[in-house]
XYZ file of C-alpha atoms in Angstrom:
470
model
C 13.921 54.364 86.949
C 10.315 52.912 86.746
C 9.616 55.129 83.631
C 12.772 54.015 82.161
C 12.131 50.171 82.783
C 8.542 50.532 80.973
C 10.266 52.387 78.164
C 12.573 49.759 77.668
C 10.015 46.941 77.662
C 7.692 49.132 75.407
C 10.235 49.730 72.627
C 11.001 45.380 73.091
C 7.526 44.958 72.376
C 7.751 47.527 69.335
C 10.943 45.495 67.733
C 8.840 41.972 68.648
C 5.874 43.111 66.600
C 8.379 44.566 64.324
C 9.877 40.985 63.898
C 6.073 39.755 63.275
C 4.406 41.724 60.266
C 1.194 40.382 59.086
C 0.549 38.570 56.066
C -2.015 40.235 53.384
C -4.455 37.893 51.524
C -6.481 39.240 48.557
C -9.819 37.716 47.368
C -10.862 38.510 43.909
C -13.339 36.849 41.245
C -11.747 35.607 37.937
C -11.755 32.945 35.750
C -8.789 31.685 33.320
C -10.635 30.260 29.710
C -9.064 28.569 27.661
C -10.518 29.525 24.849
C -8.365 33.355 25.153
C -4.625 31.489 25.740
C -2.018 32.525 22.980
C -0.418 30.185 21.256
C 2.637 30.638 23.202
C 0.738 29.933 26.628
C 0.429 33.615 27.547
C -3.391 35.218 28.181
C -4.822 37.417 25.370
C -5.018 40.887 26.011
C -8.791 40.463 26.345
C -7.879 38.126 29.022
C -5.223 40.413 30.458
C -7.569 43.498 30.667
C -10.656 40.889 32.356
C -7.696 40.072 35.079
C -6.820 44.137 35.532
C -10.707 44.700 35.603
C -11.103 41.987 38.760
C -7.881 42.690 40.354
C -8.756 46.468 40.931
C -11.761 45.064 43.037
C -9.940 42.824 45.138
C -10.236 43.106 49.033
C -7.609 43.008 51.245
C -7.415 41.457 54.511
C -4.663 40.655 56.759
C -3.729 37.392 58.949
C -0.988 36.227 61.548
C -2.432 32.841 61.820
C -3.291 29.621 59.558
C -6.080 29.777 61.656
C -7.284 33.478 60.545
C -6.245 32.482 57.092
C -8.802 29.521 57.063
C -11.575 31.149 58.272
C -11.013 33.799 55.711
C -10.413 31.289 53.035
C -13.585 29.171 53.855
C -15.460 32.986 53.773
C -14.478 33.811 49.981
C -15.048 30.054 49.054
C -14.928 29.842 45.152
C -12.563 32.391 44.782
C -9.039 34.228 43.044
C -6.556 34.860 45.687
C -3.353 36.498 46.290
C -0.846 35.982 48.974
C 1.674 38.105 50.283
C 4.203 37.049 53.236
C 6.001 39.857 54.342
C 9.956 38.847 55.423
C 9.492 38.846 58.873
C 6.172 36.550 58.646
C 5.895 33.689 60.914
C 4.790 31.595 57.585
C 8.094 31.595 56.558
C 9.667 28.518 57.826
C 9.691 25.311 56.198
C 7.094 23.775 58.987
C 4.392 26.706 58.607
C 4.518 26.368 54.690
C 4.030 22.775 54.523
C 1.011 23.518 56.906
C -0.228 26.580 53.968
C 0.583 24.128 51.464
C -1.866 21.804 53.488
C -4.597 24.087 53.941
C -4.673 25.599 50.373
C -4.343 22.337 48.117
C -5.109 19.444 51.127
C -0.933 18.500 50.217
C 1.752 19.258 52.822
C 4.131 19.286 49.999
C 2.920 21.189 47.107
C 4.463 24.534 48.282
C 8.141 22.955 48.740
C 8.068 20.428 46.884
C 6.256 21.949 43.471
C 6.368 25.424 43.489
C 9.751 26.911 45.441
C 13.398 25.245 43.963
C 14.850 23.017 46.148
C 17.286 25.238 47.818
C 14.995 28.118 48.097
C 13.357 28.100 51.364
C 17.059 27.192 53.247
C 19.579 29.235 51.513
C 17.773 32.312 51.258
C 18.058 32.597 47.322
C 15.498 35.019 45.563
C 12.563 32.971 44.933
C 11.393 33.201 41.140
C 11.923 31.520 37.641
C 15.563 32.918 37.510
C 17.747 34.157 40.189
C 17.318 37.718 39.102
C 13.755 37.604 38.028
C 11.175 40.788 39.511
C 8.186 40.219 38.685
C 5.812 42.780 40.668
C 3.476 43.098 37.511
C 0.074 40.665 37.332
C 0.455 40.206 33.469
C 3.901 39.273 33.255
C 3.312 36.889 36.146
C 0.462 35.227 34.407
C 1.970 35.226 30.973
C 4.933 32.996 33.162
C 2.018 30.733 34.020
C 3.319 27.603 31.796
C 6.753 27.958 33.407
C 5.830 27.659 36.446
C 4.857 23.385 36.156
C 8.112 21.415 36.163
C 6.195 18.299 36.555
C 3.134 16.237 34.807
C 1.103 17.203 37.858
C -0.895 20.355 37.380
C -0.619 23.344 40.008
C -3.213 25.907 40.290
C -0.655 28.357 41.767
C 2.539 30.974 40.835
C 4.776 32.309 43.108
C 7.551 35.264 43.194
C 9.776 36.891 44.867
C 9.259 40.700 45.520
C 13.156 41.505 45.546
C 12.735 44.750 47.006
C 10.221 43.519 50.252
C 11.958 39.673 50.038
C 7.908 38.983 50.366
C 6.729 35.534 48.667
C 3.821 36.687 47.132
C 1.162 33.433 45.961
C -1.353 34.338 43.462
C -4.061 31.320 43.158
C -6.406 30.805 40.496
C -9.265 28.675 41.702
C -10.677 28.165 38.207
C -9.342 27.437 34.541
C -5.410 27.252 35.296
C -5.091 23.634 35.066
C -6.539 24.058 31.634
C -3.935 26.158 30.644
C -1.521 23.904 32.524
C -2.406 20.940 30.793
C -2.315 22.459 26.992
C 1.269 23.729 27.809
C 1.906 20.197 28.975
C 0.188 18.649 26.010
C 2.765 21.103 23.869
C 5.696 19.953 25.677
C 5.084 16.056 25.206
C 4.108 16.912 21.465
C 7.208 18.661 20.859
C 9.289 16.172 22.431
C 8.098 13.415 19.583
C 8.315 15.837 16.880
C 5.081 17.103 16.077
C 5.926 20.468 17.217
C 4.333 22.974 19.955
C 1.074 22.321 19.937
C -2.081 20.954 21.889
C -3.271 17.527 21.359
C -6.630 19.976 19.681
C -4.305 21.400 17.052
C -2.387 18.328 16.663
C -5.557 16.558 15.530
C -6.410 19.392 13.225
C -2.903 18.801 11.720
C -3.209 14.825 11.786
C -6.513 15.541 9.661
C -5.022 18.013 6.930
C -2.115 15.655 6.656
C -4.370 12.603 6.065
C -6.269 14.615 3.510
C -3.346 15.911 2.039
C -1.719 12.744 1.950
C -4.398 11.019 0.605
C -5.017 13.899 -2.259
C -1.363 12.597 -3.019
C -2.409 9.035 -3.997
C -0.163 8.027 -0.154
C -3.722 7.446 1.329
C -5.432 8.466 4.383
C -2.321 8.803 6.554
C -0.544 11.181 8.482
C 3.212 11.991 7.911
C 4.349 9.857 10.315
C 2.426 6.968 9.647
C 3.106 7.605 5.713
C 7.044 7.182 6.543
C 6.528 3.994 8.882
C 4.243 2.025 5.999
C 7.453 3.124 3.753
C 9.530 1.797 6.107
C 8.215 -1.299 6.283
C 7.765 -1.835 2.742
C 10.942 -1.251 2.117
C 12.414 -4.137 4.846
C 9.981 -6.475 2.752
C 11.447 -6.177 -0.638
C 8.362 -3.626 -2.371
C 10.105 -0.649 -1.917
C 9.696 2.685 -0.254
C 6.701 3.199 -1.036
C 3.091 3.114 1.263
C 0.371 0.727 1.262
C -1.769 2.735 -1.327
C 1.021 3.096 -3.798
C 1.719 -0.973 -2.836
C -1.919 -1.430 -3.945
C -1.789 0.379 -7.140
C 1.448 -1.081 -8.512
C 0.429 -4.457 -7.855
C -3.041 -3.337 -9.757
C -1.296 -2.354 -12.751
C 1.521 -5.622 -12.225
C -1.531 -8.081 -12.336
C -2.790 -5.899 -15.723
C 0.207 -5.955 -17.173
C 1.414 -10.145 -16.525
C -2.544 -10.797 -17.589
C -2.237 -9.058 -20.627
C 1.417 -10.466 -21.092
C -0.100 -14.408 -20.496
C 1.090 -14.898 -16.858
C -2.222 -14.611 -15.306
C -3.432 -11.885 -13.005
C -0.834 -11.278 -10.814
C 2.120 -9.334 -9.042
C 5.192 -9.474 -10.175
C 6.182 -10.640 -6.483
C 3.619 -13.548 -7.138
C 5.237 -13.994 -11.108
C 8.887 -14.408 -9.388
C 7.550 -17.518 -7.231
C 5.716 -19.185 -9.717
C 8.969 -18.535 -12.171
C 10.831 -20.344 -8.829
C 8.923 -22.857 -9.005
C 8.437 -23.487 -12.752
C 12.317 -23.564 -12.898
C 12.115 -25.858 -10.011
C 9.757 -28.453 -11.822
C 11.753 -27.998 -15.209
C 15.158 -28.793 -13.328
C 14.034 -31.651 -12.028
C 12.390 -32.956 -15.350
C 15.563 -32.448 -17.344
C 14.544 -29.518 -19.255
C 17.595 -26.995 -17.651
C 16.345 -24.269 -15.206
C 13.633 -22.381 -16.856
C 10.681 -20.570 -16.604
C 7.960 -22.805 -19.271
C 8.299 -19.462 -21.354
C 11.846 -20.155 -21.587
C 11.729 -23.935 -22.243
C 8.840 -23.090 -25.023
C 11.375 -20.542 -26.272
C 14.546 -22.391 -26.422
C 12.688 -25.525 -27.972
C 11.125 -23.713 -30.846
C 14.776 -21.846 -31.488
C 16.179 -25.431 -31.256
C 13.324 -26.761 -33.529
C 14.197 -24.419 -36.331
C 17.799 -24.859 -36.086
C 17.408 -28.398 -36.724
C 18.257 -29.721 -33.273
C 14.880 -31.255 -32.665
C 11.942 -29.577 -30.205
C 14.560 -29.472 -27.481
C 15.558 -27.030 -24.696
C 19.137 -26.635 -24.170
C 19.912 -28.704 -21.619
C 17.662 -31.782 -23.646
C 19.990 -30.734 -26.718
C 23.470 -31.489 -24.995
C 21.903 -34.443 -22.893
C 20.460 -36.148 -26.629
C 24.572 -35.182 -27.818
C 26.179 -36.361 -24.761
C 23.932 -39.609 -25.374
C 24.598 -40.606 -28.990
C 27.934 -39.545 -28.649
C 28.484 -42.392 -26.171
C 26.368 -44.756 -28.890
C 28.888 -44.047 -31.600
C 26.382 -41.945 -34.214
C 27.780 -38.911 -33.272
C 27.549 -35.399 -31.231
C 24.575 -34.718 -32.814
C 20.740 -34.825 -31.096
C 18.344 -37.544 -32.342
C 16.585 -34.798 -34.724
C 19.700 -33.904 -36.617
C 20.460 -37.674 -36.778
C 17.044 -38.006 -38.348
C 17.642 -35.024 -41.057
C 21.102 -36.178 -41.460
C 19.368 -40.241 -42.339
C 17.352 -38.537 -44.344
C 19.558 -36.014 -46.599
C 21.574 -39.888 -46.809
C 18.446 -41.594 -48.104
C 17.408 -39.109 -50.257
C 20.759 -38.947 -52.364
C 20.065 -42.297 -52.657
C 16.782 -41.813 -54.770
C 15.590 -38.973 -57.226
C 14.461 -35.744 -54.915
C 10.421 -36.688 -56.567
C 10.222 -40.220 -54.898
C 11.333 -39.475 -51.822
C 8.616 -37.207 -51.811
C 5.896 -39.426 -53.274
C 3.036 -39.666 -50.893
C 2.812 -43.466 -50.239
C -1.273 -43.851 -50.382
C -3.789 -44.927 -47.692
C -0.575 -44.458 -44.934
C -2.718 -42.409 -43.454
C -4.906 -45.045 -42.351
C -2.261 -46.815 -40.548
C -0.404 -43.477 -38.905
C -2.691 -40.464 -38.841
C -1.454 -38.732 -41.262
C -0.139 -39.732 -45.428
C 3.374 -40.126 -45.274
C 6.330 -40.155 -48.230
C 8.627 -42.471 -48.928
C 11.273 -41.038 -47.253
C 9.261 -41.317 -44.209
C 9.074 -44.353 -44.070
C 12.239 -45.413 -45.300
C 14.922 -42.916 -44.298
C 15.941 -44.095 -40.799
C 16.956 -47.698 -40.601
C 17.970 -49.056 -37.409
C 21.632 -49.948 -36.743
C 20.666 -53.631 -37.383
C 18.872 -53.051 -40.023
C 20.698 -52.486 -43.902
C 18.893 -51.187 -46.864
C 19.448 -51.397 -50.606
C 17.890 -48.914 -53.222
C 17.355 -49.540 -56.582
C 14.679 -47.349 -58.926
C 13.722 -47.296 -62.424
C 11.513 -44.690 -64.067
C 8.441 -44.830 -61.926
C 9.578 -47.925 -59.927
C 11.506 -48.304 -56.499
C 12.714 -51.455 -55.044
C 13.611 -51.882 -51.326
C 16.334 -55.164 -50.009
C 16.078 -55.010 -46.206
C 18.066 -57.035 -44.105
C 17.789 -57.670 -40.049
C 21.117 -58.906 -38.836
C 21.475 -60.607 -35.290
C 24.886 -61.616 -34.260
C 26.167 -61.358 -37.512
C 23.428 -63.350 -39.069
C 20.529 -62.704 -41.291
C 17.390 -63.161 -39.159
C 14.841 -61.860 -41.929
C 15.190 -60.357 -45.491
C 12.003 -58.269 -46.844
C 12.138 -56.684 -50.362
C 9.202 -54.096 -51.476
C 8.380 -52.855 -55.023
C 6.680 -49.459 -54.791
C 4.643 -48.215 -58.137
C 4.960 -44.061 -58.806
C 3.637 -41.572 -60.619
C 5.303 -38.225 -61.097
C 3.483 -35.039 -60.165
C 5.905 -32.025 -60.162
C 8.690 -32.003 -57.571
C 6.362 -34.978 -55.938
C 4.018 -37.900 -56.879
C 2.256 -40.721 -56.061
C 2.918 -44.414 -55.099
C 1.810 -47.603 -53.849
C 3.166 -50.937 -52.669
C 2.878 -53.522 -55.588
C 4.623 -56.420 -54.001
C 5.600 -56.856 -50.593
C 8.207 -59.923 -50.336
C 9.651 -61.524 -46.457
C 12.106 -64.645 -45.676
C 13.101 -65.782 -42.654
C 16.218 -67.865 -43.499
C 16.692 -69.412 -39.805
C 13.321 -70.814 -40.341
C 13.296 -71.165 -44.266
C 9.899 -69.146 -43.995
C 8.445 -66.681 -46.727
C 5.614 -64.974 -47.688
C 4.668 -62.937 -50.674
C 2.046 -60.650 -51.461
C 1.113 -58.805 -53.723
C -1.614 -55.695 -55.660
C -2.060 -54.544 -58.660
C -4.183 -51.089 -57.395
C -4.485 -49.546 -54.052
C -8.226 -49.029 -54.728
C -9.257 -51.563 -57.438
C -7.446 -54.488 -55.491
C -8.133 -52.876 -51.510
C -7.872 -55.979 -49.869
C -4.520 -57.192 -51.048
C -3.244 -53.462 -50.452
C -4.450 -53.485 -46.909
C -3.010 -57.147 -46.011
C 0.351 -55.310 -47.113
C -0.029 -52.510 -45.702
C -0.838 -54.281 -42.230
C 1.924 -56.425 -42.738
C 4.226 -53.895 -43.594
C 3.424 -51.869 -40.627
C 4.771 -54.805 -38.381
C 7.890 -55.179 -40.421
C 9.193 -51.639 -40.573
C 9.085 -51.667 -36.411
C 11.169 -54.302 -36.168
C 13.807 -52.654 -38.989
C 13.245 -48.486 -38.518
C 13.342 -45.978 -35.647
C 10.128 -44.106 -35.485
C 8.932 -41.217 -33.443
């Protein structure tokens, strides 16, 4: 009975250690460069055969305790480890990982809360990067290394899942990982604004070929993206899609091109607001809503045709105006050619032409017969009568119906061609309200100067009071 009892309690003891297998920890010396990490994340194979090189001298040692496990972990300071944790470890409950968690990264949480998915450690679930995941080779578990950080925060640790043992199996890299960790990060947030998966180190290499290349291109020193947002925003402001440098360049040649066309140097942006305002002034002054090209253009058109060194708008005001008066739709210049076509039917084409001598004295510039004579006011009548080389003026001012002064001039020519000569002999005024008169008199503009200048003063006075002049 005795020998039955102590079998029984020796084969309880057997399934109690049974229920307790030990943990194994494996200490090994390796360090992760960055300097050998694919492009993808993954180690090179130079990497891969450094790891397979370190791993084969790994020792082993086995713990049942955090307490073991710390003094073995403060003993191999500095370096790799592995962890495995058997099924039937006490480690694996929630409390005793979160006490792991504490002693290998000084965070309660890391191991739950980072590494294992959310239901993992309750429900029982394979523990991995997919439900049916096996990873029981090194390489392929460091080639997952990228995978394994769901979060900014970097972990220097992988786990799996052994699915034939069930054993979670930690392999910790105590150097270089977080290197790794943060390029694949540093791909992730680059990819995610469009730049595509690569580190910030290769995105700065691309940043500089693009400014290069973009600056080769006449687009300047930009990258892509900062070549589409100066486009952008030259486009909102009216100078089209097009970047600063190009901006520059156009408005270059646009200040060439309205200097050599008269405008001055400037852009044609600049040209449109001084046209605004130019059209501006002009409105305001009359002259219709143009540029001062376009007034200078429409008065010499006007000018030739006739209507007088007008603008459009100064053409159909002058109408509007003497068509209220009574002399017609016409502007004051083709009243003035129409007075003088009048006056010179009146007279052979060669005296109305004669240059009426020393006039130039008195107005700036020798001036005929005709004009002088051709465009009597409307109070004013005129009577022509000529001989051979002889022209007689009757002028009469009426006020009211009543003669206020009578002048008569006799004007000496000489014939030259289609033209000629001429000079006032005898310069005759009457004031009949007053029963005043005066007459002078010259036989030569030169010989007998000083009578010819008392006339011509005096006839200066008269023909403002009886003719329209400019």
């Amino acid at each position: 009975m005795k020998r039955k009892l102590v079998l029984l309690i020796a084969m309880f003891f057997a399934m109690a250690l049974s229920f307790a297998d030990a943990n194994t920890v494996a200490f090994f010396k390796y360090e992760v460069k960055a300097s050998e990490c694919n492009e993808d994340g993954s180690l090179s194979d130079k990497a891969n055969a450094r790891l397979e090189k370190a791993e084969k001298k790994r020792k082993l040692y086995e713990f049942n305790s955090l307490e073991d496990f710390e003094k073995l972990l403060k003993k191999h300071k500095g370096q790799c480890l592995s962890i495995t944790i058997p099924e039937n470890s006490k480690l694996r409950n929630v409390e005793e990982l979160k006490k792991l968690s504490n002693c290998i990264f000084d965070d309660s949480s890391i191991i739950l809360r980072k590494l294992f998915p959310k239901d993992a450690i309750y429900s029982g679930k394979n523990i991995g990067y997919s439900e049916n995941s096996v990873h029981d080779d090194l390489n392929t578990i460091l080639n997952k290394i990228p995978e394994v950080s769901e979060s900014p925060i970097c972990v220097d640790c992988i786990i799996l899942n052994d699915a034939g043992k069930k054993d979670y199996i930690f392999i910790i890299f105590c150097e270089g990982l977080e290197i790794l960790l943060q390029q694949e990060k540093e791909r992730d947030a680059n990819e995610a604004i469009g730049y595509g998966r690569i580190t910030n180190a290769e995105l700065l290499i691309k940043l500089d070929e693009e400014r290069k290349t973009n600056e080769k291109a006449g687009l300047g020193k930009l990258t892509n993206a900062e070549v589409e947002e100066e486009r952008k925003a030259n486009e909102v402001a009216g100078n089209g899609r097009i970047t600063n440098a190009e901006l520059s360049r156009k408005q270059e040649d646009e200040r060439a091109e309205n200097e050599a066309a008269g405008f001055g140097r400037i852009t044609n942006a600049e040209l449109a607001i001084k046209f605004d305002e130019e059209r501006r002034t002009n409105e305001r002054a009359g002259l219709g809503r143009l540029t001062n090209a376009e007034v200078e253009k429409e008065r010499k058109r006007n000018d030739s045709a006739g209507r007088g060194y007008l603008t459009n708008t100064e053409v159909e005001k002058e109408r509007k105006a003497n068509q209220a008066a009574g002399r017609g739709r016409l502007t004051n210049a083709e009243i003035k050619l129409k007075n003088k076509q009048a006056f010179m039917k009146k007279v052979p084409r060669w005296m109305g032409n004669s240059v009426v001598l020393l006039t130039d004295y008195l107005y700036g510039s020798n001036l005929t017969i005709c004009d002088l004579f051709y465009n009597p006011k409307p109070t004013t009548s005129v009577v022509v009568n000529y001989s051979k080389d002889e022209l007689k003026l009757h002028q009469e001012i009426k006020a009211n119906g009543v003669v206020a002064m009578k002048a008569d001039l006799t004007l000496k020519l000489t014939k030259v061609g289609d033209a000629g000569t001429c000079y006032i002999s005898r310069l005759y005024v009457e004031s009949p309200l007053t029963f005043e008169s005066q007459t002078m008199t010259c036989y030569g503009p030169y010989n007998d100067s000083g009578n010819y200048a008392r006339i011509l003063g005096a006839l200066k006075s008269l023909l403002s009071l009886m003719y329209d002049y400019d």
